[in-house]
mmCIF file of C-alpha atoms in Angstrom:
data_model
loop_
_atom_site.group_PDB
_atom_site.id
_atom_site.type_symbol
_atom_site.label_atom_id
_atom_site.label_comp_id
_atom_site.label_asym_id
_atom_site.label_seq_id
_atom_site.Cartn_x
_atom_site.Cartn_y
_atom_site.Cartn_z
ATOM 1 C CA MET A 1 19.541 -7.782 30.352
ATOM 2 C CA GLN A 2 20.566 -5.490 33.256
ATOM 3 C CA ILE A 3 23.050 -3.014 31.762
ATOM 4 C CA THR A 4 22.559 -0.072 34.116
ATOM 5 C CA ASP A 5 21.570 0.278 37.746
ATOM 6 C CA LEU A 6 18.226 1.604 38.913
ATOM 7 C CA THR A 7 19.812 4.253 41.166
ATOM 8 C CA THR A 8 21.447 5.965 38.195
ATOM 9 C CA GLU A 9 18.280 5.570 36.175
ATOM 10 C CA LEU A 10 16.199 7.461 38.757
ATOM 11 C CA ASP A 11 18.151 10.638 37.991
ATOM 12 C CA ILE A 12 16.922 10.541 34.383
ATOM 13 C CA PRO A 13 13.344 11.587 33.499
ATOM 14 C CA PRO A 14 11.491 8.512 32.197
ATOM 15 C CA LEU A 15 10.892 10.227 28.842
ATOM 16 C CA LEU A 16 14.665 10.374 28.239
ATOM 17 C CA ARG A 17 15.639 6.851 29.284
ATOM 18 C CA LEU A 18 15.408 5.305 25.790
ATOM 19 C CA ALA A 19 15.005 6.869 22.340
ATOM 20 C CA PHE A 20 11.641 5.272 21.587
ATOM 21 C CA ARG A 21 9.989 7.220 24.396
ATOM 22 C CA PRO A 22 10.371 10.847 23.184
ATOM 23 C CA LEU A 23 10.607 10.087 19.472
ATOM 24 C CA PHE A 24 7.523 7.839 19.350
ATOM 25 C CA LEU A 25 5.436 10.251 21.420
ATOM 26 C CA LEU A 26 6.543 13.448 19.693
ATOM 27 C CA GLY A 27 6.608 11.807 16.258
ATOM 28 C CA GLY A 28 3.099 10.428 16.656
ATOM 29 C CA ALA A 29 1.747 13.754 17.929
ATOM 30 C CA PHE A 30 3.554 15.642 15.169
ATOM 31 C CA SER A 31 2.021 13.429 12.491
ATOM 32 C CA CYS A 32 -1.468 14.295 13.824
ATOM 33 C CA ILE A 33 -0.741 18.020 13.812
ATOM 34 C CA ALA A 34 1.007 18.010 10.433
ATOM 35 C CA MET A 35 -1.729 15.998 8.744
ATOM 36 C CA LEU A 36 -4.471 18.144 10.286
ATOM 37 C CA LEU A 37 -2.757 21.354 9.148
ATOM 38 C CA TRP A 38 -2.335 19.866 5.661
ATOM 39 C CA GLY A 39 -6.044 19.078 5.493
ATOM 40 C CA LEU A 40 -7.077 22.502 6.772
ATOM 41 C CA ALA A 41 -4.774 24.217 4.270
ATOM 42 C CA LEU A 42 -6.153 22.130 1.388
ATOM 43 C CA PHE A 43 -9.849 22.252 2.150
ATOM 44 C CA ALA A 44 -10.511 25.034 4.665
ATOM 45 C CA GLY A 45 -8.249 27.779 3.372
ATOM 46 C CA LEU A 46 -5.905 27.834 6.378
ATOM 47 C CA PRO A 47 -3.202 30.430 5.548
ATOM 48 C CA LEU A 48 -0.199 28.205 6.146
ATOM 49 C CA SER A 49 3.167 29.546 4.958
ATOM 50 C CA PRO A 50 5.908 27.047 5.828
ATOM 51 C CA VAL A 51 9.427 27.005 4.403
ATOM 52 C CA GLY A 52 9.298 26.478 0.644
ATOM 53 C CA ASN A 53 5.640 25.828 -0.021
ATOM 54 C CA ILE A 54 2.808 23.790 1.445
ATOM 55 C CA LEU A 55 3.362 20.789 -0.855
ATOM 56 C CA PHE A 56 7.085 20.588 -0.087
ATOM 57 C CA TRP A 57 6.373 20.944 3.636
ATOM 58 C CA HIS A 58 3.769 18.162 3.659
ATOM 59 C CA SER A 59 5.893 15.725 1.655
ATOM 60 C CA HIS A 60 9.132 16.497 3.461
ATOM 61 C CA GLU A 61 7.724 16.445 6.970
ATOM 62 C CA MET A 62 5.789 13.203 6.653
ATOM 63 C CA ILE A 63 8.922 11.450 5.364
ATOM 64 C CA PHE A 64 11.870 13.154 7.083
ATOM 65 C CA GLY A 65 10.062 14.745 10.009
ATOM 66 C CA PHE A 66 7.725 11.931 11.028
ATOM 67 C CA GLY A 67 8.989 8.743 9.355
ATOM 68 C CA CYS A 68 12.692 9.226 10.073
ATOM 69 C CA ALA A 69 12.025 10.170 13.704
ATOM 70 C CA ILE A 70 10.273 6.845 14.290
ATOM 71 C CA VAL A 71 12.964 4.891 12.433
ATOM 72 C CA ALA A 72 15.656 6.562 14.547
ATOM 73 C CA GLY A 73 13.705 5.917 17.740
ATOM 74 C CA PHE A 74 13.297 2.254 16.849
ATOM 75 C CA LEU A 75 16.935 1.687 15.826
ATOM 76 C CA LEU A 76 18.409 3.547 18.814
ATOM 77 C CA THR A 77 16.264 1.395 21.095
ATOM 78 C CA ALA A 78 16.839 -1.930 19.314
ATOM 79 C CA MET A 79 20.622 -1.461 19.358
ATOM 80 C CA GLN A 80 20.577 -1.934 23.150
ATOM 81 C CA ASN A 81 19.184 -5.445 22.633
ATOM 82 C CA TRP A 82 21.568 -6.076 19.741
ATOM 83 C CA THR A 83 24.763 -4.990 21.496
ATOM 84 C CA GLY A 84 24.055 -5.427 25.203
ATOM 85 C CA LEU A 85 25.385 -1.865 25.721
ATOM 86 C CA ARG A 86 23.406 1.080 27.054
ATOM 87 C CA ALA A 87 21.501 2.921 24.338
ATOM 88 C CA PRO A 88 21.504 6.749 24.140
ATOM 89 C CA HIS A 89 19.710 8.305 27.102
ATOM 90 C CA GLY A 90 19.723 11.446 29.208
ATOM 91 C CA LYS A 91 21.483 14.519 27.786
ATOM 92 C CA PRO A 92 22.707 12.996 24.474
ATOM 93 C CA LEU A 93 19.163 11.841 23.754
ATOM 94 C CA LEU A 94 17.770 15.237 24.805
ATOM 95 C CA TRP A 95 20.056 17.037 22.335
ATOM 96 C CA LEU A 96 18.999 14.681 19.554
ATOM 97 C CA VAL A 97 15.314 15.257 20.289
ATOM 98 C CA LEU A 98 15.762 19.038 20.525
ATOM 99 C CA CYS A 99 17.525 19.016 17.142
ATOM 100 C CA TRP A 100 14.554 17.182 15.615
ATOM 101 C CA LEU A 101 11.989 19.422 17.328
ATOM 102 C CA CYS A 102 13.696 22.695 16.378
ATOM 103 C CA ALA A 103 13.817 21.591 12.738
ATOM 104 C CA ARG A 104 10.070 20.887 12.779
ATOM 105 C CA LEU A 105 9.332 24.332 14.235
ATOM 106 C CA LEU A 106 11.621 26.145 11.805
ATOM 107 C CA LEU A 107 10.145 24.371 8.794
ATOM 108 C CA LEU A 108 6.663 25.414 9.874
ATOM 109 C CA PHE A 109 7.335 28.958 11.119
ATOM 110 C CA GLY A 110 10.739 29.926 9.696
ATOM 111 C CA ALA A 111 9.849 30.996 6.161
ATOM 112 C CA ALA A 112 11.614 34.340 6.754
ATOM 113 C CA LEU A 113 14.885 32.653 7.746
ATOM 114 C CA PRO A 114 17.670 31.803 5.272
ATOM 115 C CA ILE A 115 16.846 28.456 3.688
ATOM 116 C CA TRP A 116 20.371 27.143 4.324
ATOM 117 C CA LEU A 117 19.948 27.641 8.075
ATOM 118 C CA VAL A 118 16.722 25.624 8.252
ATOM 119 C CA ALA A 119 18.152 22.952 5.954
ATOM 120 C CA LEU A 120 21.341 22.650 8.026
ATOM 121 C CA LEU A 121 19.447 22.074 11.270
ATOM 122 C CA ASP A 122 17.099 19.598 9.590
ATOM 123 C CA LEU A 123 20.005 17.687 8.034
ATOM 124 C CA LEU A 124 21.784 17.299 11.399
ATOM 125 C CA PHE A 125 19.278 14.880 12.928
ATOM 126 C CA LEU A 126 20.004 11.670 11.019
ATOM 127 C CA PRO A 127 23.829 11.963 11.150
ATOM 128 C CA LEU A 128 23.607 12.545 14.918
ATOM 129 C CA ALA A 129 21.417 9.452 15.226
ATOM 130 C CA ALA A 130 23.895 7.510 13.066
ATOM 131 C CA VAL A 131 26.833 8.474 15.311
ATOM 132 C CA LEU A 132 24.925 7.515 18.470
ATOM 133 C CA MET A 133 24.058 4.191 16.879
ATOM 134 C CA ALA A 134 27.495 3.434 15.452
ATOM 135 C CA LYS A 135 29.457 3.793 18.709
ATOM 136 C CA PRO A 136 28.070 0.746 20.580
ATOM 137 C CA ILE A 137 27.822 -1.362 17.412
ATOM 138 C CA LEU A 138 31.506 -0.733 16.615
ATOM 139 C CA ALA A 139 32.433 -1.356 20.257
ATOM 140 C CA VAL A 140 31.166 -4.936 20.032
ATOM 141 C CA ALA A 141 32.072 -5.405 16.339
ATOM 142 C CA GLN A 142 28.505 -6.293 15.431
ATOM 143 C CA TRP A 143 28.908 -5.783 11.686
ATOM 144 C CA ARG A 144 25.496 -7.165 10.719
ATOM 145 C CA ASN A 145 23.661 -4.260 12.338
ATOM 146 C CA LEU A 146 26.202 -1.645 11.268
ATOM 147 C CA PHE A 147 24.303 -1.790 7.962
ATOM 148 C CA PHE A 148 21.742 0.670 9.349
ATOM 149 C CA VAL A 149 24.336 3.424 9.849
ATOM 150 C CA PRO A 150 25.020 3.936 6.109
ATOM 151 C CA VAL A 151 21.261 3.659 5.531
ATOM 152 C CA LEU A 152 20.751 6.653 7.830
ATOM 153 C CA MET A 153 23.443 8.532 5.890
ATOM 154 C CA LEU A 154 21.800 7.625 2.579
ATOM 155 C CA LEU A 155 18.544 9.035 3.957
ATOM 156 C CA THR A 156 20.470 12.221 4.809
ATOM 157 C CA ILE A 157 21.663 12.451 1.197
ATOM 158 C CA CYS A 158 18.086 12.026 -0.050
ATOM 159 C CA ASN A 159 17.010 14.791 2.320
ATOM 160 C CA ALA A 160 19.826 17.035 1.093
ATOM 161 C CA VAL A 161 18.746 16.449 -2.517
ATOM 162 C CA SER A 162 15.211 17.599 -1.674
ATOM 163 C CA TRP A 163 16.593 20.752 -0.027
ATOM 164 C CA VAL A 164 18.818 21.516 -3.025
ATOM 165 C CA GLY A 165 15.763 21.108 -5.241
ATOM 166 C CA LEU A 166 13.876 23.605 -3.080
ATOM 167 C CA ALA A 167 16.778 26.096 -3.110
ATOM 168 C CA LEU A 168 17.013 25.862 -6.905
ATOM 169 C CA ASN A 169 13.232 25.947 -7.304
ATOM 170 C CA ASP A 170 13.533 22.606 -9.104
ATOM 171 C CA TYR A 171 10.379 20.612 -8.365
ATOM 172 C CA MET A 172 11.649 17.443 -10.063
ATOM 173 C CA LEU A 173 14.810 17.453 -7.932
ATOM 174 C CA GLN A 174 12.714 17.880 -4.793
ATOM 175 C CA GLN A 175 10.599 14.905 -5.819
ATOM 176 C CA HIS A 176 13.683 12.880 -6.653
ATOM 177 C CA GLY A 177 15.004 13.199 -3.100
ATOM 178 C CA LEU A 178 11.617 12.435 -1.566
ATOM 179 C CA TYR A 179 10.838 9.406 -3.760
ATOM 180 C CA SER A 180 14.329 7.998 -3.185
ATOM 181 C CA ALA A 181 13.854 8.301 0.579
ATOM 182 C CA VAL A 182 10.492 6.507 0.434
ATOM 183 C CA LEU A 183 11.978 3.568 -1.451
ATOM 184 C CA LEU A 184 14.911 3.399 0.966
ATOM 185 C CA LEU A 185 12.505 3.389 3.930
ATOM 186 C CA THR A 186 10.526 0.674 2.132
ATOM 187 C CA LEU A 187 13.713 -1.378 1.964
ATOM 188 C CA VAL A 188 14.288 -0.854 5.706
ATOM 189 C CA MET A 189 10.693 -1.928 6.463
ATOM 190 C CA SER A 190 11.139 -5.026 4.302
ATOM 191 C CA ILE A 191 14.370 -6.000 6.038
ATOM 192 C CA MET A 192 13.029 -5.437 9.548
ATOM 193 C CA GLY A 193 9.735 -7.113 8.676
ATOM 194 C CA GLY A 194 11.604 -10.212 7.571
ATOM 195 C CA ARG A 195 13.556 -10.259 10.823
ATOM 196 C CA VAL A 196 10.677 -9.829 13.272
ATOM 197 C CA LEU A 197 7.355 -10.832 11.684
ATOM 198 C CA PRO A 198 7.930 -14.615 11.593
ATOM 199 C CA MET A 199 9.130 -14.551 15.220
ATOM 200 C CA PHE A 200 6.319 -12.265 16.415
ATOM 201 C CA THR A 201 3.750 -14.422 14.620
ATOM 202 C CA ALA A 202 5.046 -17.663 16.103
ATOM 203 C CA ASN A 203 5.187 -16.237 19.626
ATOM 204 C CA GLY A 204 1.820 -14.501 19.416
ATOM 205 C CA THR A 205 -0.081 -17.480 17.964
ATOM 206 C CA GLN A 206 1.832 -20.270 19.701
ATOM 207 C CA THR A 207 2.631 -21.867 16.350
ATOM 208 C CA LYS A 208 5.834 -23.042 14.741
ATOM 209 C CA LYS A 209 7.990 -20.249 13.352
ATOM 210 C CA VAL A 210 8.125 -20.058 9.558
ATOM 211 C CA GLU A 211 11.785 -20.462 8.699
ATOM 212 C CA PRO A 212 13.096 -18.117 5.994
ATOM 213 C CA LEU A 213 13.951 -19.299 2.511
ATOM 214 C CA LEU A 214 17.366 -17.724 2.092
ATOM 215 C CA TRP A 215 17.177 -17.641 -1.702
ATOM 216 C CA LEU A 216 13.764 -15.935 -1.600
ATOM 217 C CA ASP A 217 14.853 -13.325 0.937
ATOM 218 C CA ARG A 218 18.008 -12.510 -0.996
ATOM 219 C CA LEU A 219 16.188 -12.326 -4.303
ATOM 220 C CA ALA A 220 13.313 -10.187 -2.957
ATOM 221 C CA LEU A 221 15.582 -7.740 -1.124
ATOM 222 C CA GLY A 222 18.025 -7.760 -4.040
ATOM 223 C CA PHE A 223 15.317 -6.603 -6.446
ATOM 224 C CA LEU A 224 14.183 -4.018 -3.917
ATOM 225 C CA TRP A 225 17.748 -2.703 -3.797
ATOM 226 C CA LEU A 226 17.682 -2.484 -7.600
ATOM 227 C CA VAL A 227 14.407 -0.553 -7.401
ATOM 228 C CA PHE A 228 16.008 1.941 -5.009
ATOM 229 C CA ILE A 229 19.199 2.243 -7.069
ATOM 230 C CA GLN A 230 17.322 2.928 -10.304
ATOM 231 C CA GLN A 231 15.356 5.671 -8.532
ATOM 232 C CA PHE A 232 18.379 7.145 -6.758
ATOM 233 C CA LEU A 233 20.463 7.227 -9.962
ATOM 234 C CA LYS A 234 17.488 8.437 -12.057
ATOM 235 C CA LEU A 235 17.846 5.525 -14.459
ATOM 236 C CA GLU A 236 14.293 6.068 -15.704
ATOM 237 C CA ASN A 237 15.791 8.828 -17.831
ATOM 238 C CA PHE A 238 17.917 6.244 -19.668
ATOM 239 C CA LEU A 239 16.084 2.914 -19.490
ATOM 240 C CA PRO A 240 12.802 1.945 -21.196
ATOM 241 C CA HIS A 241 9.907 2.441 -18.801
ATOM 242 C CA PRO A 242 8.505 -1.079 -19.408
ATOM 243 C CA LEU A 243 11.840 -2.469 -18.185
ATOM 244 C CA ILE A 244 11.594 -0.387 -15.010
ATOM 245 C CA GLY A 245 7.999 -1.535 -14.657
ATOM 246 C CA ALA A 246 9.159 -5.154 -14.869
ATOM 247 C CA LEU A 247 11.738 -4.476 -12.138
ATOM 248 C CA TYR A 248 9.028 -3.151 -9.803
ATOM 249 C CA GLY A 249 6.712 -6.000 -10.764
ATOM 250 C CA ILE A 250 9.252 -8.740 -9.980
ATOM 251 C CA ALA A 251 10.047 -7.096 -6.625
ATOM 252 C CA ALA A 252 6.316 -6.943 -5.846
ATOM 253 C CA VAL A 253 5.758 -10.633 -6.622
ATOM 254 C CA LEU A 254 8.782 -11.792 -4.630
ATOM 255 C CA LEU A 255 7.829 -9.713 -1.578
ATOM 256 C CA ALA A 256 4.223 -10.909 -1.810
ATOM 257 C CA VAL A 257 5.338 -14.560 -1.837
ATOM 258 C CA ARG A 258 7.648 -13.835 1.096
ATOM 259 C CA CYS A 259 4.817 -12.226 3.056
ATOM 260 C CA ALA A 260 2.271 -14.943 2.198
ATOM 261 C CA ARG A 261 4.544 -17.540 3.813
ATOM 262 C CA TRP A 262 4.069 -15.762 7.175
ATOM 263 C CA LYS A 263 0.353 -16.764 7.235
ATOM 264 C CA ILE A 264 -1.648 -13.642 8.013
ATOM 265 C CA TRP A 265 -4.763 -15.818 8.432
ATOM 266 C CA ILE A 266 -3.509 -17.251 11.737
ATOM 267 C CA THR A 267 -3.077 -13.746 13.230
ATOM 268 C CA LEU A 268 -6.660 -12.468 12.945
ATOM 269 C CA ARG A 269 -7.329 -12.715 16.691
ATOM 270 C CA VAL A 270 -4.182 -10.778 17.643
ATOM 271 C CA PRO A 271 -4.336 -7.053 16.715
ATOM 272 C CA LEU A 272 -0.597 -6.538 17.276
ATOM 273 C CA LEU A 273 0.037 -9.185 14.609
ATOM 274 C CA TRP A 274 -2.567 -8.623 11.893
ATOM 275 C CA SER A 275 -1.789 -4.899 11.970
ATOM 276 C CA LEU A 276 1.857 -5.643 11.140
ATOM 277 C CA HIS A 277 0.949 -8.162 8.449
ATOM 278 C CA LEU A 278 -1.483 -5.772 6.745
ATOM 279 C CA ALA A 279 1.148 -3.039 6.861
ATOM 280 C CA TYR A 280 3.657 -5.298 5.137
ATOM 281 C CA TRP A 281 1.153 -6.206 2.408
ATOM 282 C CA PHE A 282 1.057 -2.536 1.381
ATOM 283 C CA ILE A 283 4.671 -2.912 0.196
ATOM 284 C CA PRO A 284 4.006 -5.355 -2.677
ATOM 285 C CA LEU A 285 0.813 -3.386 -3.413
ATOM 286 C CA GLY A 286 2.755 -0.139 -3.784
ATOM 287 C CA LEU A 287 5.447 -1.778 -5.898
ATOM 288 C CA ALA A 288 2.787 -3.362 -8.122
ATOM 289 C CA LEU A 289 1.188 0.059 -8.624
ATOM 290 C CA PHE A 290 4.592 1.472 -9.599
ATOM 291 C CA ALA A 291 4.925 -1.420 -12.072
ATOM 292 C CA LEU A 292 1.563 -0.529 -13.645
ATOM 293 C CA HIS A 293 2.550 3.146 -13.795
ATOM 294 C CA TYR A 294 5.862 2.558 -15.581
ATOM 295 C CA SER A 295 4.384 -0.099 -17.872
ATOM 296 C CA GLY A 296 1.629 2.284 -18.939
ATOM 297 C CA ILE A 297 -1.042 -0.342 -18.181
ATOM 298 C CA THR A 298 -4.553 0.945 -17.556
ATOM 299 C CA LEU A 299 -6.889 -1.060 -15.312
ATOM 300 C CA PHE A 300 -10.582 -0.408 -14.712
ATOM 301 C CA GLY A 301 -10.308 2.522 -17.105
ATOM 302 C CA HIS A 302 -7.770 4.400 -14.998
ATOM 303 C CA ALA A 303 -4.017 4.847 -15.375
ATOM 304 C CA VAL A 304 -1.933 4.629 -12.212
ATOM 305 C CA LEU A 305 -0.369 7.930 -11.191
ATOM 306 C CA LYS A 306 3.063 7.867 -9.605
ATOM 307 C CA SER A 307 1.695 9.615 -6.511
ATOM 308 C CA THR A 308 -0.907 6.840 -6.113
ATOM 309 C CA ALA A 309 1.830 4.206 -5.942
ATOM 310 C CA LEU A 310 3.925 6.391 -3.653
ATOM 311 C CA HIS A 311 1.068 6.819 -1.174
ATOM 312 C CA ALA A 312 0.524 3.060 -1.007
ATOM 313 C CA LEU A 313 4.057 2.954 0.433
ATOM 314 C CA THR A 314 3.723 6.055 2.640
ATOM 315 C CA ALA A 315 0.130 6.399 3.854
ATOM 316 C CA GLY A 316 -0.231 2.606 3.556
ATOM 317 C CA ALA A 317 2.955 0.731 4.472
ATOM 318 C CA MET A 318 4.764 3.407 6.500
ATOM 319 C CA GLY A 319 1.680 4.682 8.282
ATOM 320 C CA SER A 320 0.411 1.238 9.243
ATOM 321 C CA MET A 321 3.749 -0.360 10.108
ATOM 322 C CA ILE A 322 4.918 2.599 12.171
ATOM 323 C CA LEU A 323 1.719 2.585 14.221
ATOM 324 C CA ALA A 324 1.837 -1.173 14.790
ATOM 325 C CA MET A 325 5.548 -1.203 15.664
ATOM 326 C CA MET A 326 5.224 1.783 18.016
ATOM 327 C CA ALA A 327 2.370 0.033 19.805
ATOM 328 C CA ARG A 328 4.341 -3.185 20.231
ATOM 329 C CA VAL A 329 7.757 -1.706 21.049
ATOM 330 C CA SER A 330 6.255 0.700 23.592
ATOM 331 C CA LEU A 331 4.561 -2.153 25.445
ATOM 332 C CA GLY A 332 7.580 -4.432 25.412
ATOM 333 C CA HIS A 333 10.127 -1.782 26.427
ATOM 334 C CA THR A 334 7.996 -0.407 29.260
ATOM 335 C CA GLY A 335 7.635 -3.848 30.838
ATOM 336 C CA ARG A 336 3.989 -4.382 29.973
ATOM 337 C CA PRO A 337 2.161 -7.389 28.506
ATOM 338 C CA LEU A 338 1.895 -7.416 24.718
ATOM 339 C CA GLN A 339 -1.822 -6.669 24.756
ATOM 340 C CA VAL A 340 -3.071 -3.442 23.222
ATOM 341 C CA SER A 341 -5.793 -1.228 24.638
ATOM 342 C CA VAL A 342 -9.237 -1.675 23.135
ATOM 343 C CA LEU A 343 -8.805 1.787 21.567
ATOM 344 C CA MET A 344 -5.825 0.676 19.500
ATOM 345 C CA VAL A 345 -7.874 -1.824 17.485
ATOM 346 C CA PRO A 346 -9.895 0.936 15.755
ATOM 347 C CA ALA A 347 -6.633 2.895 15.425
ATOM 348 C CA PHE A 348 -5.107 0.037 13.408
ATOM 349 C CA VAL A 349 -8.262 -0.166 11.253
ATOM 350 C CA LEU A 350 -8.296 3.603 10.717
ATOM 351 C CA VAL A 351 -4.677 3.834 9.573
ATOM 352 C CA VAL A 352 -5.206 0.951 7.125
ATOM 353 C CA GLY A 353 -8.296 2.802 5.906
ATOM 354 C CA ALA A 354 -6.195 5.934 5.387
ATOM 355 C CA GLY A 355 -3.751 3.980 3.219
ATOM 356 C CA ILE A 356 -6.486 2.345 1.153
ATOM 357 C CA SER A 357 -8.375 5.620 0.694
ATOM 358 C CA ARG A 358 -5.278 7.545 -0.410
ATOM 359 C CA SER A 359 -4.053 4.868 -2.813
ATOM 360 C CA LEU A 360 -6.504 2.275 -4.164
ATOM 361 C CA LEU A 361 -9.772 4.155 -3.731
ATOM 362 C CA LEU A 362 -8.384 7.427 -5.062
ATOM 363 C CA TRP A 363 -7.050 5.567 -8.098
ATOM 364 C CA LEU A 364 -10.334 3.751 -8.766
ATOM 365 C CA MET A 365 -12.635 6.695 -7.973
ATOM 366 C CA PRO A 366 -10.829 9.880 -9.065
ATOM 367 C CA ASP A 367 -14.141 11.760 -9.298
ATOM 368 C CA MET A 368 -14.397 11.488 -5.513
ATOM 369 C CA SER A 369 -10.850 12.702 -4.892
ATOM 370 C CA GLN A 370 -11.723 15.489 -2.457
ATOM 371 C CA ALA A 371 -13.964 13.288 -0.288
ATOM 372 C CA LEU A 372 -11.390 10.483 -0.292
ATOM 373 C CA LEU A 373 -8.548 12.824 0.642
ATOM 374 C CA ILE A 374 -10.602 14.185 3.538
ATOM 375 C CA LEU A 375 -11.405 10.613 4.579
ATOM 376 C CA ALA A 376 -7.734 9.587 4.440
ATOM 377 C CA ILE A 377 -6.620 12.623 6.444
ATOM 378 C CA GLY A 378 -9.365 12.099 9.017
ATOM 379 C CA CYS A 379 -8.539 8.409 9.439
ATOM 380 C CA TRP A 380 -4.838 9.159 9.880
ATOM 381 C CA VAL A 381 -5.388 11.925 12.440
ATOM 382 C CA LEU A 382 -7.794 9.806 14.489
ATOM 383 C CA ALA A 383 -5.508 6.758 14.386
ATOM 384 C CA TYR A 384 -2.451 8.591 15.653
ATOM 385 C CA ALA A 385 -4.489 10.631 18.135
ATOM 386 C CA LEU A 386 -5.679 7.336 19.636
ATOM 387 C CA PHE A 387 -2.055 6.170 19.880
ATOM 388 C CA CYS A 388 -1.066 9.349 21.720
ATOM 389 C CA CYS A 389 -4.021 8.998 24.107
ATOM 390 C CA CYS A 390 -3.217 5.349 24.852
ATOM 391 C CA TYR A 391 0.564 5.659 25.135
ATOM 392 C CA ALA A 392 1.442 9.184 26.342
ATOM 393 C CA LYS A 393 1.311 8.297 30.047
ATOM 394 C CA MET A 394 3.099 4.996 29.442
ATOM 395 C CA LEU A 395 5.967 6.640 27.545
ATOM 396 C CA CYS A 396 6.400 9.301 30.229
ATOM 397 C CA SER A 397 6.362 6.834 33.149
ATOM 398 C CA THR A 398 8.821 4.355 34.583
ATOM 399 C CA ARG A 399 8.700 0.723 33.472
ATOM 400 C CA ALA A 400 5.870 -1.295 34.939
ATOM 401 C CA ASP A 401 8.284 -4.015 36.074
ATOM 402 C CA GLY A 402 10.594 -1.590 37.889
ATOM 403 C CA ARG A 403 13.582 -2.294 35.650
ATOM 404 C CA PRO A 404 15.754 0.459 34.091
ATOM 405 C CA GLY A 405 14.836 1.677 30.637
#
């Protein structure tokens, strides 16, 4: 759809023509740097003194620094297709990116600054993205996609809760904000996965599209909403843990059935497809691990820690799905064929390996925790470094087909 002319577009640097360009590139590079610094601080004694403490910085930045940047980049790009109106570009996009980048720098180097100042700048990013997204959606009265605007504001509230926890030196409150954000992002991944995976699979394998079962989708996403609400409202303080475990378990089963219908086995020759399918399978895995944790069930002689389940959703689902979606969106929106570089295949394998190492393997082999953490960090850094190597030039260049965008 031609919604701007090429003459006007030539005045804008390619990196600022659509939100996916700067936010995917900077977000991917930031995740490499942040994960490498985390590993060096843990195992090599790197004297890192970010705002708060090293644990808060790692958790916060991988969720709100990295994850939310990619989500914003994806949504602010997709809205152009949804609405037919020009997505944020040029100076408005530059200001959004600078807001995100300054927050990352202050969190890493601004320990001497007032905490409220760093928090305020960090909390600005998602509301700014929400405003930029809401304007064109409201202009065309596209209410279905307006849903993502309150989601971005809910993520802002979760972020604010984590900052209040840090200011009050309340570790549990920090964790509450972070865990709530992860489950909300899991809900977003589940919704978007249901929208695009059947279509991508059909197009990429030249097979008939699997039509959704409306009752299954509503039930699966409904239980996932309940999972988020119980976390956000801290209902585990009032409800029996086995009941909460059952809630997670039902959500896991429903999402697994939903995903199984999309037939991962027909995608094995298409890296852009099996990478997305494997990423989605981490969601029911993570929810099942949460179910085991709350139910107090021990398997293979080991109880499931809450952090193990959380990392199945972060290092596993988020890490894998973000990499796969960035690879696909970047190709499609720069006018290139949907065929990844040979280097991206090991990148997809490495990021899946990072998720498995940090969740399943660490749970089953706790005596090897240090080696497995180093393995997970190394796999992640290599995977996202490969993405940056393969896509940096592409994201900074004009479209291959000469069209605006």
